[in-house]
mmCIF file of C-alpha atoms in Angstrom:
data_model
loop_
_atom_site.group_PDB
_atom_site.id
_atom_site.type_symbol
_atom_site.label_atom_id
_atom_site.label_comp_id
_atom_site.label_asym_id
_atom_site.label_seq_id
_atom_site.Cartn_x
_atom_site.Cartn_y
_atom_site.Cartn_z
ATOM 1 C CA MET G 65 111.324 18.742 72.301
ATOM 2 C CA HIS G 66 110.555 21.524 74.774
ATOM 3 C CA SER G 67 111.790 25.100 75.019
ATOM 4 C CA GLY G 68 113.238 24.656 78.480
ATOM 5 C CA PHE G 69 112.947 22.860 81.790
ATOM 6 C CA LEU G 70 109.969 24.923 82.981
ATOM 7 C CA HIS G 71 108.071 24.211 79.758
ATOM 8 C CA LEU G 72 108.763 20.483 80.082
ATOM 9 C CA ALA G 73 107.886 20.458 83.795
ATOM 10 C CA LEU G 74 104.578 22.271 83.303
ATOM 11 C CA ASN G 75 103.575 19.983 80.443
ATOM 12 C CA MET G 76 104.457 16.851 82.413
ATOM 13 C CA LEU G 77 102.651 18.092 85.522
ATOM 14 C CA SER G 78 99.564 18.890 83.437
ATOM 15 C CA LEU G 79 99.773 15.538 81.701
ATOM 16 C CA TYR G 80 100.083 13.722 85.024
ATOM 17 C CA PHE G 81 97.043 15.304 86.657
ATOM 18 C CA LEU G 82 94.743 15.876 83.690
ATOM 19 C CA GLY G 83 95.946 12.766 81.872
ATOM 20 C CA SER G 84 95.262 10.520 84.875
ATOM 21 C CA PHE G 85 91.713 11.837 85.093
ATOM 22 C CA VAL G 86 91.067 11.482 81.359
ATOM 23 C CA GLU G 87 92.563 7.993 81.193
ATOM 24 C CA ALA G 88 90.391 6.855 84.101
ATOM 25 C CA SER G 89 87.307 8.364 82.435
ATOM 26 C CA PHE G 90 87.932 7.374 78.810
ATOM 27 C CA GLY G 91 90.045 4.232 79.134
ATOM 28 C CA ARG G 92 93.585 3.727 77.849
ATOM 29 C CA GLY G 93 92.763 3.284 74.178
ATOM 30 C CA ARG G 94 90.552 6.357 73.919
ATOM 31 C CA PHE G 95 93.008 8.354 76.016
ATOM 32 C CA LEU G 96 95.864 7.506 73.670
ATOM 33 C CA ALA G 97 93.773 8.249 70.569
ATOM 34 C CA LEU G 98 92.582 11.545 72.079
ATOM 35 C CA TYR G 99 96.122 12.576 73.027
ATOM 36 C CA LEU G 100 97.637 11.748 69.644
ATOM 37 C CA LEU G 101 94.827 13.218 67.543
ATOM 38 C CA SER G 102 94.787 16.379 69.661
ATOM 39 C CA GLY G 103 98.515 16.804 69.214
ATOM 40 C CA LEU G 104 98.044 16.272 65.501
ATOM 41 C CA SER G 105 95.200 18.791 65.259
ATOM 42 C CA GLY G 106 97.275 21.307 67.229
ATOM 43 C CA GLY G 107 100.162 20.839 64.804
ATOM 44 C CA ILE G 108 97.882 21.213 61.802
ATOM 45 C CA ALA G 109 96.389 24.423 63.203
ATOM 46 C CA TYR G 110 99.900 25.730 63.856
ATOM 47 C CA LEU G 111 100.962 25.027 60.270
ATOM 48 C CA TYR G 112 97.707 26.200 58.707
ATOM 49 C CA PHE G 113 97.845 29.578 60.421
ATOM 50 C CA GLY G 114 101.410 30.299 59.347
ATOM 51 C CA GLY G 115 103.580 28.656 61.955
ATOM 52 C CA PHE G 116 106.381 28.062 59.474
ATOM 53 C CA ALA G 117 108.469 30.978 60.746
ATOM 54 C CA SER G 118 109.418 29.330 64.038
ATOM 55 C CA PRO G 119 109.473 25.758 65.311
ATOM 56 C CA ALA G 120 106.686 24.469 67.542
ATOM 57 C CA VAL G 121 107.842 22.596 70.618
ATOM 58 C CA GLY G 122 106.134 20.781 73.455
ATOM 59 C CA ALA G 123 102.987 18.794 74.043
ATOM 60 C CA SER G 124 100.679 21.663 74.961
ATOM 61 C CA GLY G 125 98.349 21.154 71.985
ATOM 62 C CA ALA G 126 97.810 17.528 72.987
ATOM 63 C CA ILE G 127 97.269 18.507 76.627
ATOM 64 C CA PHE G 128 94.738 21.163 75.617
ATOM 65 C CA GLY G 129 93.101 18.378 73.612
ATOM 66 C CA LEU G 130 92.693 16.282 76.757
ATOM 67 C CA LEU G 131 90.859 19.194 78.307
ATOM 68 C CA GLY G 132 88.756 19.523 75.144
ATOM 69 C CA GLY G 133 87.970 15.813 75.255
ATOM 70 C CA VAL G 134 86.463 16.095 78.730
ATOM 71 C CA LEU G 135 84.462 19.165 77.680
ATOM 72 C CA GLY G 136 83.237 17.388 74.526
ATOM 73 C CA ASP G 137 82.209 14.376 76.593
ATOM 74 C CA ALA G 138 80.281 16.656 78.965
ATOM 75 C CA LEU G 139 78.534 18.342 76.029
ATOM 76 C CA ARG G 140 77.441 14.980 74.681
ATOM 77 C CA ARG G 141 76.233 13.738 78.053
ATOM 78 C CA GLY G 142 74.401 16.967 78.825
ATOM 79 C CA THR G 143 76.512 17.637 81.929
ATOM 80 C CA PHE G 144 78.279 20.718 80.542
ATOM 81 C CA SER G 145 77.285 23.308 83.118
ATOM 82 C CA TRP G 146 78.955 25.882 85.308
ATOM 83 C CA GLN G 147 77.248 24.058 88.194
ATOM 84 C CA ASN G 148 79.319 20.942 87.431
ATOM 85 C CA PRO G 149 82.457 21.369 89.593
ATOM 86 C CA VAL G 150 84.722 19.446 87.187
ATOM 87 C CA ILE G 151 83.586 21.517 84.210
ATOM 88 C CA ARG G 152 83.886 24.746 86.201
ATOM 89 C CA GLN G 153 87.469 23.920 87.229
ATOM 90 C CA LEU G 154 88.428 22.940 83.685
ATOM 91 C CA LEU G 155 86.956 26.140 82.231
ATOM 92 C CA ILE G 156 88.863 28.227 84.781
ATOM 93 C CA LEU G 157 92.041 26.295 83.970
ATOM 94 C CA LEU G 158 91.412 26.860 80.266
ATOM 95 C CA ALA G 159 90.869 30.601 80.776
ATOM 96 C CA ILE G 160 94.075 30.920 82.809
ATOM 97 C CA ASN G 161 96.092 29.018 80.215
ATOM 98 C CA LEU G 162 94.694 31.027 77.320
ATOM 99 C CA TYR G 163 95.474 34.249 79.189
ATOM 100 C CA LEU G 164 99.031 33.065 79.845
ATOM 101 C CA GLY G 165 99.379 32.067 76.207
ATOM 102 C CA LEU G 166 98.383 35.556 75.132
ATOM 103 C CA SER G 167 100.652 37.193 77.721
ATOM 104 C CA ILE G 168 103.852 35.244 77.113
ATOM 105 C CA PRO G 169 105.743 35.870 73.863
ATOM 106 C CA ASN G 170 106.442 33.009 71.441
ATOM 107 C CA VAL G 171 103.595 30.811 72.681
ATOM 108 C CA SER G 172 101.694 29.046 69.919
ATOM 109 C CA ASN G 173 98.091 29.749 70.774
ATOM 110 C CA THR G 174 97.048 28.312 67.423
ATOM 111 C CA ALA G 175 98.488 24.935 68.454
ATOM 112 C CA HIS G 176 96.729 25.179 71.823
ATOM 113 C CA LEU G 177 93.386 26.062 70.250
ATOM 114 C CA GLY G 178 93.824 23.476 67.491
ATOM 115 C CA GLY G 179 94.469 20.783 70.083
ATOM 116 C CA LEU G 180 91.514 21.969 72.137
ATOM 117 C CA ALA G 181 89.217 21.888 69.091
ATOM 118 C CA GLY G 182 90.424 18.435 68.058
ATOM 119 C CA GLY G 183 89.905 17.137 71.586
ATOM 120 C CA LEU G 184 86.467 18.709 71.813
ATOM 121 C CA VAL G 185 85.338 16.999 68.610
ATOM 122 C CA PHE G 186 86.897 13.678 69.615
ATOM 123 C CA GLY G 187 85.385 13.842 73.104
ATOM 124 C CA TYR G 188 81.970 14.585 71.664
ATOM 125 C CA LEU G 189 82.090 11.859 69.015
ATOM 126 C CA VAL G 190 83.926 9.091 70.831
ATOM 127 C CA ALA G 191 83.029 9.748 74.453
ATOM 128 C CA PRO G 192 82.589 6.621 76.583
ATOM 129 C CA THR G 193 78.799 6.384 76.502
ATOM 130 C CA VAL G 194 76.404 3.482 76.004
ATOM 131 C CA TYR G 195 76.641 3.756 72.229
ATOM 132 C CA SER G 196 80.282 4.737 72.037
ATOM 133 C CA ARG G 197 81.592 1.240 71.277
ATOM 134 C CA LYS G 198 79.547 1.154 68.086
ATOM 135 C CA VAL G 199 80.544 4.703 67.218
ATOM 136 C CA ALA G 200 84.201 4.059 68.040
ATOM 137 C CA ARG G 201 84.277 0.911 65.901
ATOM 138 C CA ALA G 202 82.697 2.778 63.016
ATOM 139 C CA LEU G 203 84.945 5.820 63.379
ATOM 140 C CA SER G 204 88.232 4.026 64.057
ATOM 141 C CA PRO G 205 89.086 3.274 60.410
ATOM 142 C CA VAL G 206 88.040 6.782 59.401
ATOM 143 C CA LEU G 207 90.158 8.388 62.113
ATOM 144 C CA ILE G 208 93.150 6.229 61.201
ATOM 145 C CA VAL G 209 92.895 7.188 57.530
ATOM 146 C CA LEU G 210 92.488 10.872 58.433
ATOM 147 C CA ALA G 211 95.469 10.710 60.777
ATOM 148 C CA VAL G 212 97.684 9.116 58.125
ATOM 149 C CA GLU G 213 96.531 11.614 55.499
ATOM 150 C CA THR G 214 97.153 14.477 57.886
ATOM 151 C CA ILE G 215 100.643 13.258 58.704
ATOM 152 C CA LEU G 216 101.419 12.940 54.997
ATOM 153 C CA LEU G 217 100.022 16.422 54.343
ATOM 154 C CA GLY G 218 102.101 17.826 57.187
ATOM 155 C CA LEU G 219 105.239 16.176 55.835
ATOM 156 C CA TRP G 220 104.496 17.509 52.369
ATOM 157 C CA LEU G 221 103.964 21.022 53.723
ATOM 158 C CA PHE G 222 107.118 20.805 55.822
ATOM 159 C CA VAL G 223 109.248 19.512 52.958
ATOM 160 C CA GLY G 224 107.647 22.006 50.574
ATOM 161 C CA VAL G 225 108.584 24.886 52.844
ATOM 162 C CA ARG G 226 112.152 23.625 53.241
ATOM 163 C CA LEU G 227 112.739 23.463 49.465
#
């Protein structure tokens, strides 16, 4: 669900360009996990910080998470530097989007930042490095359990608010 055509178009354009880059860098499986967990962490942040008053729409939290995943990967690899052109462009893009989020009414910055934080952690922990297969295998069951628990918690909170 999106708030309008422009919202949908911007999310899809961002997903196309950033998503293509992240999928090529991380692989399909990690890309999908990063996208879903970032969307989930954005939703949790939205709910945790009082987002019950209005509905959250769109995929922006997950898209911010893709950006966070690349930044987390760069932190782990030691390539996080303003001198790195990819990192520089992503940081500028992040700054512009955060500014727009603060300037436009009814934008859920908590969902954006929650998705970014989730992506940053995921990118740092499960980045495609030499040891990442071992780490990913070890973390996969943990991440699945956490995702299921988080979904159940979110449903409980949502139903609890509705009652």
